[in-house]
Coordinates of N, CA and C in Angstrom, one line a residue:
M1 N 26.4 1.7 11.3 CA 26.3 1.5 9.9 C 27.2 2.4 9.1
G2 N 28.0 1.9 8.1 CA 28.8 2.7 7.3 C 28.0 3.6 6.3
R3 N 28.7 4.5 5.7 CA 28.0 5.4 4.8 C 27.4 4.7 3.6
S4 N 28.2 3.7 3.0 CA 27.7 3.0 1.9 C 26.5 2.2 2.2
A5 N 26.5 1.5 3.3 CA 25.3 0.7 3.7 C 24.1 1.6 4.0
A6 N 24.4 2.7 4.7 CA 23.3 3.7 5.0 C 22.7 4.2 3.7
Q7 N 23.5 4.5 2.7 CA 23.1 5.1 1.5 C 22.2 4.0 0.7
D8 N 22.7 2.8 0.8 CA 21.9 1.7 0.1 C 20.5 1.6 0.7
A9 N 20.5 1.7 2.1 CA 19.2 1.6 2.8 C 18.2 2.7 2.4
I10 N 18.8 3.9 2.3 CA 18.0 5.1 1.9 C 17.5 5.0 0.5
D11 N 18.4 4.5 -0.4 CA 18.1 4.3 -1.8 C 16.9 3.3 -2.0
A12 N 17.0 2.2 -1.2 CA 15.9 1.3 -1.3 C 14.6 1.8 -0.8
F13 N 14.7 2.6 0.3 CA 13.5 3.3 0.8 C 12.9 4.3 -0.2
N14 N 13.8 5.1 -0.8 CA 13.3 6.1 -1.8 C 12.7 5.4 -3.0
A15 N 13.2 4.2 -3.4 CA 12.7 3.5 -4.5 C 11.3 3.1 -4.3
R16 N 10.9 2.7 -3.1 CA 9.6 2.4 -2.7 C 8.7 3.6 -2.6
V17 N 9.2 4.7 -2.1 CA 8.4 5.9 -2.0 C 8.0 6.4 -3.3
V18 N 8.8 6.4 -4.3 CA 8.5 7.0 -5.6 C 7.5 6.1 -6.4
R19 N 7.3 4.9 -6.0 CA 6.3 4.0 -6.6 C 4.9 4.1 -5.9
C20 N 4.8 4.9 -4.9 CA 3.6 4.9 -4.1 C 2.4 5.5 -4.8
T21 N 1.2 4.8 -4.7 CA 0.0 5.2 -5.3 C -1.2 5.1 -4.2
R22 N -0.9 5.3 -3.0 CA -1.8 5.1 -1.9 C -3.0 6.2 -1.9
C23 N -2.7 7.3 -2.5 CA -3.7 8.4 -2.4 C -4.2 8.8 -3.8
P24 N -5.3 8.3 -4.2 CA -5.8 8.6 -5.6 C -5.9 10.0 -6.0
R25 N -6.4 10.9 -5.0 CA -6.5 12.3 -5.3 C -5.1 12.9 -5.6
L26 N -4.1 12.6 -4.8 CA -2.8 13.1 -5.0 C -2.1 12.6 -6.3
V27 N -2.3 11.3 -6.6 CA -1.8 10.8 -7.8 C -2.4 11.5 -9.0
A28 N -3.7 11.7 -9.0 CA -4.4 12.5 -10.1 C -3.8 13.9 -10.2
Y29 N -3.7 14.6 -9.1 CA -3.3 16.0 -9.1 C -1.8 16.1 -9.6
R30 N -0.9 15.3 -9.0 CA 0.5 15.5 -9.3 C 0.7 15.2 -10.8
E31 N 0.0 14.2 -11.4 CA 0.1 13.9 -12.8 C -0.5 14.9 -13.7
E32 N -1.6 15.5 -13.2 CA -2.3 16.5 -14.0 C -1.4 17.8 -14.1
V33 N -0.8 18.1 -13.0 CA 0.2 19.3 -13.0 C 1.3 19.0 -13.9
G34 N 1.8 17.8 -14.0 CA 2.9 17.4 -14.9 C 2.5 17.5 -16.4
R35 N 1.2 17.2 -16.6 CA 0.7 17.3 -18.0 C 0.5 18.7 -18.5
V36 N -0.2 19.5 -17.6 CA -0.6 20.8 -18.0 C 0.5 21.8 -17.9
R37 N 1.3 21.7 -16.8 CA 2.5 22.5 -16.6 C 2.3 24.0 -16.5
K38 N 3.1 24.6 -15.8 CA 3.1 26.1 -15.7 C 3.8 26.7 -16.9
R39 N 3.3 27.8 -17.3 CA 3.9 28.4 -18.6 C 5.4 28.6 -18.5
A40 N 5.9 29.0 -17.3 CA 7.3 29.2 -17.2 C 8.1 28.0 -17.4
Y41 N 7.5 26.8 -17.2 CA 8.2 25.5 -17.3 C 7.6 24.6 -18.3
I42 N 7.0 25.2 -19.3 CA 6.2 24.5 -20.3 C 7.0 23.4 -21.0
D43 N 8.3 23.7 -21.2 CA 9.2 22.8 -21.9 C 9.9 21.7 -21.0
D44 N 9.6 21.8 -19.7 CA 10.3 20.9 -18.7 C 9.6 19.6 -18.7
E45 N 10.3 18.6 -18.4 CA 9.8 17.2 -18.1 C 9.5 17.2 -16.6
Y46 N 8.3 17.1 -16.2 CA 7.9 17.1 -14.8 C 8.2 15.7 -14.2
W47 N 8.6 15.7 -12.9 CA 8.8 14.5 -12.2 C 7.4 13.8 -11.9
A48 N 6.5 14.6 -11.3 CA 5.1 14.2 -11.2 C 4.9 12.8 -10.5
R49 N 5.8 12.5 -9.5 CA 5.7 11.3 -8.7 C 5.9 11.7 -7.3
P50 N 5.8 10.8 -6.3 CA 6.2 11.1 -5.0 C 7.7 11.5 -4.9
V51 N 8.0 12.5 -4.1 CA 9.4 13.0 -4.0 C 10.2 12.3 -3.0
P52 N 11.3 11.7 -3.3 CA 12.1 11.0 -2.4 C 12.8 12.0 -1.4
S53 N 13.4 11.4 -0.4 CA 14.2 12.2 0.6 C 15.5 12.5 -0.1
F54 N 16.2 13.5 0.4 CA 17.4 14.0 -0.2 C 18.4 14.5 1.0
G55 N 19.6 14.0 0.9 CA 20.6 14.5 1.8 C 21.6 13.5 2.2
D56 N 22.2 13.7 3.4 CA 23.3 12.9 3.9 C 22.7 11.6 4.6
P57 N 23.1 10.4 4.2 CA 22.6 9.2 4.8 C 23.0 9.0 6.3
L58 N 24.0 9.8 6.7 CA 24.5 9.8 8.1 C 24.1 11.0 8.8
A59 N 23.0 11.6 8.3 CA 22.5 12.9 8.9 C 22.3 12.8 10.4
R60 N 22.7 13.9 11.1 CA 22.3 14.1 12.5 C 21.1 15.0 12.6
V61 N 20.8 15.7 11.5 CA 19.7 16.6 11.5 C 18.8 16.3 10.3
M62 N 17.5 16.2 10.6 CA 16.5 15.9 9.5 C 15.5 17.1 9.5
I63 N 15.2 17.6 8.3 CA 14.2 18.6 8.1 C 12.9 17.8 7.7
V64 N 11.8 18.1 8.3 CA 10.5 17.6 7.9 C 9.6 18.7 7.4
G65 N 9.3 18.8 6.1 CA 8.5 19.8 5.6 C 7.0 19.4 5.5
L66 N 6.2 20.2 4.8 CA 4.8 19.8 4.6 C 4.7 18.8 3.4
A67 N 4.9 19.3 2.2 CA 4.7 18.5 1.0 C 5.4 19.2 -0.2
P68 N 5.7 18.5 -1.2 CA 6.3 19.1 -2.4 C 5.4 20.2 -3.0
A69 N 6.1 21.2 -3.5 CA 5.4 22.3 -4.3 C 5.0 21.7 -5.7
A70 N 3.8 22.1 -6.2 CA 3.3 21.6 -7.4 C 4.3 21.8 -8.6
H71 N 4.9 23.0 -8.6 CA 5.9 23.3 -9.7 C 7.3 23.5 -9.2
G72 N 7.5 23.0 -8.0 CA 8.9 23.0 -7.4 C 9.3 21.5 -7.4
A73 N 9.3 20.9 -6.3 CA 9.8 19.5 -6.2 C 8.9 18.5 -7.0
N74 N 7.7 18.8 -7.2 CA 6.9 17.9 -8.1 C 7.3 18.0 -9.6
R75 N 8.0 19.1 -9.9 CA 8.6 19.3 -11.2 C 10.0 18.7 -11.3
T76 N 10.8 19.0 -10.3 CA 12.2 18.6 -10.3 C 12.6 17.3 -9.7
G77 N 11.7 16.8 -8.8 CA 12.0 15.5 -8.2 C 12.9 15.6 -7.0
R78 N 13.2 16.8 -6.5 CA 14.1 17.0 -5.3 C 13.5 18.0 -4.4
M79 N 13.5 17.6 -3.1 CA 12.9 18.4 -2.1 C 13.4 19.9 -2.1
F80 N 12.5 20.8 -2.0 CA 12.8 22.3 -1.9 C 13.7 22.7 -3.1
T81 N 13.4 22.2 -4.3 CA 14.2 22.5 -5.4 C 13.3 23.0 -6.6
G82 N 13.6 24.2 -7.2 CA 13.0 24.6 -8.4 C 11.7 25.4 -8.2
D83 N 11.5 25.9 -7.0 CA 10.2 26.7 -6.8 C 10.5 28.2 -7.0
G84 N 11.4 28.5 -8.0 CA 11.7 29.9 -8.3 C 13.2 30.2 -7.9
T85 N 13.8 31.2 -8.6 CA 15.2 31.5 -8.3 C 15.3 32.7 -7.5
D86 N 14.2 33.4 -7.1 CA 14.4 34.6 -6.3 C 14.6 34.3 -4.9
A87 N 15.1 35.2 -4.1 CA 15.5 34.9 -2.7 C 14.3 34.5 -1.8
M88 N 13.1 34.9 -2.2 CA 11.9 34.6 -1.4 C 11.3 33.2 -1.6
G89 N 11.8 32.5 -2.7 CA 11.3 31.1 -2.9 C 11.7 30.2 -1.8
S90 N 10.8 29.3 -1.5 CA 11.1 28.4 -0.3 C 12.5 27.7 -0.3
G91 N 12.8 27.2 -1.5 CA 14.1 26.5 -1.6 C 15.2 27.4 -1.5
S92 N 15.2 28.6 -2.1 CA 16.3 29.6 -2.0 C 16.4 30.1 -0.6
F93 N 15.3 30.4 0.1 CA 15.3 30.9 1.4 C 15.9 29.9 2.4
L94 N 15.5 28.6 2.2 CA 16.0 27.5 3.1 C 17.4 27.3 2.8
M95 N 17.8 27.1 1.5 CA 19.2 26.7 1.2 C 20.2 27.8 1.6
R96 N 19.8 29.1 1.6 CA 20.7 30.1 2.1 C 21.0 29.9 3.5
A97 N 20.0 29.6 4.3 CA 20.2 29.3 5.8 C 21.1 28.1 6.0
L98 N 20.8 27.0 5.2 CA 21.7 25.8 5.4 C 23.1 26.1 4.9
F99 N 23.3 26.9 3.9 CA 24.7 27.2 3.5 C 25.4 28.0 4.5
E100 N 24.7 29.0 5.1 CA 25.3 29.8 6.1 C 25.6 29.1 7.4
T101 N 25.0 28.0 7.6 CA 25.2 27.3 8.9 C 26.0 26.0 8.6
G102 N 26.5 25.8 7.4 CA 27.4 24.7 7.1 C 26.8 23.4 6.8
F103 N 25.5 23.4 6.5 CA 24.8 22.2 6.2 C 24.7 21.9 4.7
A104 N 25.0 23.0 3.9 CA 24.9 22.8 2.4 C 26.1 23.5 1.8
N105 N 26.6 22.9 0.6 CA 27.8 23.4 0.0 C 27.5 24.6 -0.9
Q106 N 26.3 25.0 -1.1 CA 25.9 26.2 -1.9 C 24.6 26.8 -1.5
P107 N 24.3 28.0 -1.7 CA 23.1 28.7 -1.2 C 21.9 28.6 -2.1
T108 N 21.9 27.8 -3.2 CA 20.8 27.7 -4.1 C 20.5 26.3 -4.4
S109 N 19.2 26.1 -4.8 CA 18.7 24.8 -5.1 C 17.7 24.9 -6.3
V110 N 18.3 24.8 -7.5 CA 17.6 25.1 -8.7 C 17.1 23.9 -9.5
H111 N 18.0 22.9 -9.6 CA 17.6 21.7 -10.3 C 18.5 20.5 -9.8
P112 N 18.1 19.3 -10.0 CA 18.8 18.1 -9.4 C 20.2 18.0 -9.8
D113 N 20.7 18.6 -10.9 CA 22.1 18.4 -11.3 C 22.9 19.7 -11.1
D114 N 22.4 20.5 -10.1 CA 23.1 21.8 -9.8 C 24.3 21.7 -8.9
G115 N 24.7 20.5 -8.4 CA 25.8 20.3 -7.6 C 25.6 20.4 -6.1
L116 N 24.3 20.6 -5.7 CA 24.0 20.8 -4.3 C 24.3 19.5 -3.5
E117 N 25.0 19.7 -2.4 CA 25.2 18.6 -1.4 C 24.8 19.0 0.0
L118 N 24.2 18.2 0.7 CA 23.9 18.4 2.1 C 24.8 17.7 3.0
R119 N 25.3 18.3 4.1 CA 26.3 17.7 5.0 C 25.7 17.6 6.4
G120 N 25.5 16.4 6.8 CA 25.0 16.2 8.2 C 23.5 16.4 8.3
L121 N 22.8 16.5 7.1 CA 21.4 16.9 7.1 C 20.7 16.2 6.0
S122 N 19.4 15.8 6.3 CA 18.6 15.2 5.3 C 17.2 15.9 5.3
I123 N 16.6 15.9 4.1 CA 15.3 16.5 4.0 C 14.2 15.5 3.6
G124 N 13.1 15.5 4.4 CA 12.0 14.7 4.1 C 10.7 15.5 4.1
A125 N 9.5 14.9 4.3 CA 8.3 15.6 4.3 C 7.2 14.8 4.9
S126 N 6.2 15.5 5.4 CA 5.0 14.8 6.0 C 4.2 14.1 4.9
V127 N 4.1 14.7 3.7 CA 3.4 14.1 2.6 C 4.3 14.2 1.4
R128 N 4.4 13.1 0.6 CA 5.4 13.0 -0.4 C 5.0 13.5 -1.8
C129 N 3.7 13.7 -1.9 CA 3.1 14.2 -3.2 C 2.5 15.6 -3.1
A130 N 2.6 16.4 -4.1 CA 2.1 17.7 -4.1 C 0.5 17.6 -4.0
P131 N 0.0 18.3 -3.0 CA -1.5 18.3 -2.8 C -2.1 19.6 -3.4
P132 N -3.4 19.5 -3.9 CA -4.1 20.7 -4.4 C -4.1 21.7 -3.3
E133 N -3.8 23.0 -3.7 CA -3.8 24.1 -2.8 C -2.9 23.9 -1.6
N134 N -1.9 23.0 -1.8 CA -0.9 22.8 -0.8 C -1.6 22.3 0.6
K135 N -2.7 21.6 0.5 CA -3.5 21.2 1.6 C -3.8 19.7 1.5
P136 N -3.0 18.8 2.1 CA -3.3 17.4 2.1 C -4.4 17.1 3.0
L137 N -5.2 16.1 2.7 CA -6.3 15.6 3.5 C -5.8 14.8 4.7
P138 N -6.5 14.8 5.8 CA -6.0 14.0 7.0 C -5.8 12.5 6.6
S139 N -6.6 12.0 5.7 CA -6.4 10.6 5.3 C -5.1 10.4 4.5
E140 N -4.7 11.4 3.7 CA -3.5 11.4 3.0 C -2.3 11.5 3.9
I141 N -2.4 12.3 4.9 CA -1.3 12.4 5.9 C -1.1 11.1 6.6
D142 N -2.2 10.5 6.9 CA -2.2 9.1 7.6 C -1.5 8.1 6.6
N143 N -1.9 8.2 5.4 CA -1.3 7.2 4.4 C 0.2 7.4 4.2
C144 N 0.7 8.6 4.4 CA 2.1 8.9 4.2 C 3.0 8.7 5.5
R145 N 2.3 8.6 6.6 CA 3.0 8.6 7.9 C 4.0 7.4 8.0
P146 N 3.6 6.2 7.5 CA 4.6 5.1 7.6 C 6.0 5.4 7.0
Y147 N 6.0 6.3 5.9 CA 7.3 6.6 5.3 C 8.1 7.5 6.3
L148 N 7.4 8.4 7.0 CA 8.1 9.2 8.0 C 8.6 8.4 9.1
L149 N 7.8 7.5 9.6 CA 8.3 6.6 10.6 C 9.5 5.8 10.2
E150 N 9.5 5.2 9.0 CA 10.6 4.4 8.5 C 11.8 5.3 8.3
E151 N 11.7 6.5 7.8 CA 12.8 7.3 7.6 C 13.5 7.7 9.0
L152 N 12.7 8.0 10.0 CA 13.2 8.3 11.3 C 14.0 7.1 11.8
D153 N 13.6 5.9 11.5 CA 14.4 4.7 11.9 C 15.6 4.5 11.1
L154 N 15.5 4.8 9.8 CA 16.7 4.6 8.9 C 17.9 5.5 9.2
L155 N 17.6 6.7 9.6 CA 18.6 7.7 9.9 C 19.1 7.4 11.4
G156 N 20.0 6.4 11.4 CA 20.5 5.9 12.7 C 21.3 6.9 13.5
D157 N 21.9 7.9 12.9 CA 22.7 8.9 13.6 C 21.9 10.2 14.0
L158 N 20.6 10.1 13.8 CA 19.8 11.3 13.9 C 19.7 11.8 15.4
R159 N 19.9 13.1 15.5 CA 19.9 13.8 16.8 C 18.8 14.9 16.9
V160 N 18.5 15.5 15.8 CA 17.5 16.6 15.8 C 16.6 16.5 14.6
V161 N 15.3 16.8 14.8 CA 14.4 17.0 13.7 C 13.9 18.4 13.7
V162 N 14.1 19.1 12.6 CA 13.6 20.4 12.4 C 12.2 20.3 11.7
A163 N 11.1 20.7 12.3 CA 9.8 20.6 11.7 C 9.5 22.0 11.1
L164 N 9.3 22.1 9.8 CA 8.9 23.4 9.2 C 7.4 23.5 9.1
G165 N 6.9 24.2 10.1 CA 5.4 24.5 10.1 C 4.7 23.6 11.1
R166 N 3.5 24.0 11.5 CA 2.7 23.3 12.5 C 2.4 21.9 12.1
L167 N 2.0 21.7 10.9 CA 1.6 20.3 10.5 C 2.7 19.4 10.6
A168 N 3.9 19.8 10.1 CA 5.1 18.9 10.2 C 5.4 18.6 11.7
F169 N 5.3 19.7 12.5 CA 5.6 19.5 14.0 C 4.7 18.5 14.6
D170 N 3.4 18.6 14.3 CA 2.4 17.7 14.8 C 2.6 16.3 14.3
Q171 N 3.1 16.1 13.1 CA 3.3 14.8 12.5 C 4.5 14.1 13.2
V172 N 5.5 14.9 13.5 CA 6.6 14.3 14.2 C 6.2 13.9 15.6
L173 N 5.4 14.7 16.3 CA 4.9 14.3 17.6 C 4.1 13.0 17.5
K174 N 3.3 12.9 16.5 CA 2.5 11.7 16.3 C 3.4 10.5 16.0
A175 N 4.4 10.7 15.2 CA 5.4 9.6 15.0 C 6.0 9.1 16.3
Y176 N 6.4 10.1 17.1 CA 7.0 9.8 18.4 C 6.0 8.9 19.3
E177 N 4.8 9.4 19.3 CA 3.8 8.7 20.1 C 3.6 7.2 19.6
I178 N 3.6 7.1 18.3 CA 3.4 5.7 17.7 C 4.6 4.8 18.1
R179 N 5.8 5.4 18.2 CA 7.0 4.7 18.7 C 7.1 4.5 20.2
G180 N 6.0 4.9 20.9 CA 6.0 4.7 22.3 C 6.6 5.7 23.2
V181 N 6.9 6.9 22.6 CA 7.5 8.0 23.4 C 6.5 8.7 24.2
S182 N 6.7 8.9 25.5 CA 5.8 9.6 26.4 C 6.1 11.1 26.2
L183 N 5.0 11.8 25.7 CA 5.1 13.3 25.5 C 4.6 14.0 26.7
P184 N 5.1 15.2 27.0 CA 4.6 16.0 28.1 C 3.1 16.3 27.9
R185 N 2.5 16.5 29.1 CA 1.1 16.9 29.1 C 1.0 18.3 29.8
P186 N 0.4 19.3 29.2 CA -0.4 19.2 27.9 C 0.6 19.0 26.8
R187 N 0.0 18.5 25.7 CA 0.7 18.3 24.5 C 1.5 19.5 24.0
P188 N 2.8 19.4 23.7 CA 3.6 20.5 23.2 C 2.9 21.2 22.0
R189 N 3.0 22.5 22.0 CA 2.4 23.3 20.9 C 3.5 23.9 20.0
F190 N 3.2 23.9 18.7 CA 4.1 24.4 17.8 C 4.4 25.9 18.0
G191 N 5.6 26.3 17.8 CA 6.1 27.7 17.8 C 7.4 27.8 17.1
H192 N 7.8 28.9 16.6 CA 9.1 29.1 16.0 C 10.1 29.1 17.2
G193 N 11.1 28.2 17.1 CA 12.2 28.1 18.1 C 11.8 27.2 19.2
V194 N 10.6 26.6 19.2 CA 10.3 25.6 20.3 C 11.2 24.4 20.3
V195 N 11.7 24.0 21.4 CA 12.6 22.9 21.5 C 12.0 21.8 22.4
L196 N 11.8 20.6 21.9 CA 11.3 19.5 22.8 C 12.3 18.4 22.8
D197 N 12.8 18.1 24.0 CA 13.7 17.1 24.3 C 13.1 16.1 25.3
V198 N 12.6 14.9 24.7 CA 12.0 13.9 25.6 C 13.0 12.9 26.0
G199 N 14.2 13.0 25.6 CA 15.3 12.0 26.1 C 15.1 10.6 25.5
A200 N 15.6 9.7 26.1 CA 15.5 8.3 25.8 C 15.9 8.0 24.3
G201 N 16.9 8.7 23.9 CA 17.4 8.4 22.5 C 16.5 8.9 21.4
T202 N 15.5 9.7 21.7 CA 14.6 10.3 20.7 C 15.2 11.6 20.2
P203 N 15.2 11.8 18.9 CA 15.7 13.1 18.4 C 15.0 14.3 19.0
I204 N 15.7 15.3 19.3 CA 15.2 16.5 19.8 C 14.3 17.2 18.6
L205 N 13.2 17.7 19.0 CA 12.3 18.3 18.0 C 12.4 19.8 18.1
L206 N 12.7 20.4 17.0 CA 12.9 21.9 16.9 C 11.9 22.5 15.9
G207 N 11.0 23.4 16.4 CA 10.0 24.0 15.5 C 10.5 25.2 14.8
S208 N 10.0 25.4 13.6 CA 10.4 26.6 12.8 C 9.2 26.9 11.9
Y209 N 9.0 28.2 11.7 CA 8.0 28.6 10.7 C 8.5 28.1 9.3
H210 N 7.5 27.7 8.5 CA 7.8 27.2 7.2 C 8.3 28.4 6.3
P211 N 9.3 28.2 5.4 CA 9.8 29.2 4.5 C 8.9 29.4 3.3
S212 N 7.6 29.4 3.5 CA 6.7 29.6 2.4 C 6.8 31.1 1.9
R213 N 6.4 31.4 0.7 CA 6.4 32.8 0.3 C 5.5 33.6 1.2
Q214 N 4.4 33.1 1.6 CA 3.5 33.8 2.5 C 4.2 34.3 3.7
N215 N 5.1 33.4 4.3 CA 5.8 33.8 5.5 C 7.0 34.7 5.2
T216 N 7.8 34.4 4.1 CA 9.0 35.2 3.8 C 8.7 36.5 3.3
Q217 N 7.6 36.7 2.4 CA 7.3 38.0 1.8 C 6.6 38.9 2.8
T218 N 6.0 38.4 3.8 CA 5.3 39.2 4.8 C 6.2 39.5 6.0
G219 N 7.4 38.9 6.1 CA 8.3 39.1 7.2 C 8.0 38.3 8.4
V220 N 7.1 37.4 8.3 CA 6.8 36.4 9.4 C 8.1 35.6 9.7
L221 N 8.7 35.2 8.7 CA 10.0 34.5 8.8 C 11.1 35.3 8.0
K222 N 12.1 35.7 8.8 CA 13.2 36.5 8.2 C 14.4 35.6 8.1
P223 N 15.4 36.0 7.3 CA 16.6 35.2 7.1 C 17.3 34.9 8.4
D224 N 17.5 35.9 9.3 CA 18.2 35.6 10.5 C 17.4 34.7 11.4
M225 N 16.1 34.7 11.3 CA 15.3 33.8 12.2 C 15.5 32.3 11.8
L226 N 15.5 32.1 10.5 CA 15.7 30.7 10.0 C 17.2 30.3 10.2
R227 N 18.1 31.2 10.0 CA 19.5 30.9 10.3 C 19.7 30.5 11.7
A228 N 19.0 31.2 12.6 CA 19.2 30.9 14.1 C 18.6 29.5 14.4
I229 N 17.6 29.0 13.7 CA 17.1 27.7 13.9 C 18.2 26.6 13.6
F230 N 18.9 26.8 12.5 CA 19.9 25.8 12.1 C 21.2 26.0 12.9
E231 N 21.4 27.1 13.4 CA 22.5 27.3 14.3 C 22.2 26.5 15.6
T232 N 21.0 26.6 16.0 CA 20.6 25.8 17.2 C 20.6 24.3 16.9
A233 N 20.1 23.9 15.7 CA 20.2 22.5 15.4 C 21.6 22.0 15.3
R234 N 22.5 22.7 14.8 CA 23.9 22.3 14.8 C 24.5 22.1 16.2
H235 N 24.2 23.1 17.0 CA 24.6 23.0 18.4 C 24.1 21.8 19.1
L236 N 22.8 21.5 18.9 CA 22.2 20.3 19.6 C 22.7 19.0 19.0
A237 N 23.0 19.0 17.7 CA 23.3 17.7 17.1 C 24.8 17.4 17.1
F238 N 25.6 18.4 17.3 CA 27.1 18.1 17.1 C 27.9 18.5 18.3
D239 N 27.4 19.4 19.2 CA 28.2 19.8 20.3 C 28.2 18.8 21.5

């Protein structure tokens, strides 16, 4: 599939994602956050809808995160965008690693019109709406899983999936199982740097700690650790 056709397919997919109302609790929360707003963003127009995927339609690497941040992607409408401008914000921490490994044209992700472009990489999520306390319910994860399955199918050049955090890792494994992939027994466990290659044309799964503030500010995840993940992803996807 050419770039134009691939982009059209992703655009149609995203158009359906942003109209989703499958989870009443998430709909109510994301919209309430958009009405009340955080003091720092009181004058901003919040997106307050499901957040679409973002990136290269011909991506060989896909990031799967947990869910949009209430005042980050739920505000800006773009994955890992707007959750603070300091270096420890999830978007800043992630984008620095992507920039340093050649997947992004700039090291920051502030707002949707900031000129950010992703190269060979796309960003999705296990859950497309911001959940209360950043904790989606099992039923909400189940409701959103069809979008993950469809996106994995749409990205026809995909070679590697980078799962940010245990929940995302487990959701990708579940998606593989639904698609009929035979997983090793015992079931693979999440860990930073874990690589799972089941062959048969299935994208290699690469685990990474999530660049949450809790992880970055405590040193659980350091810049060189995240950069190494995407160096590995580039090697697996392009070499």
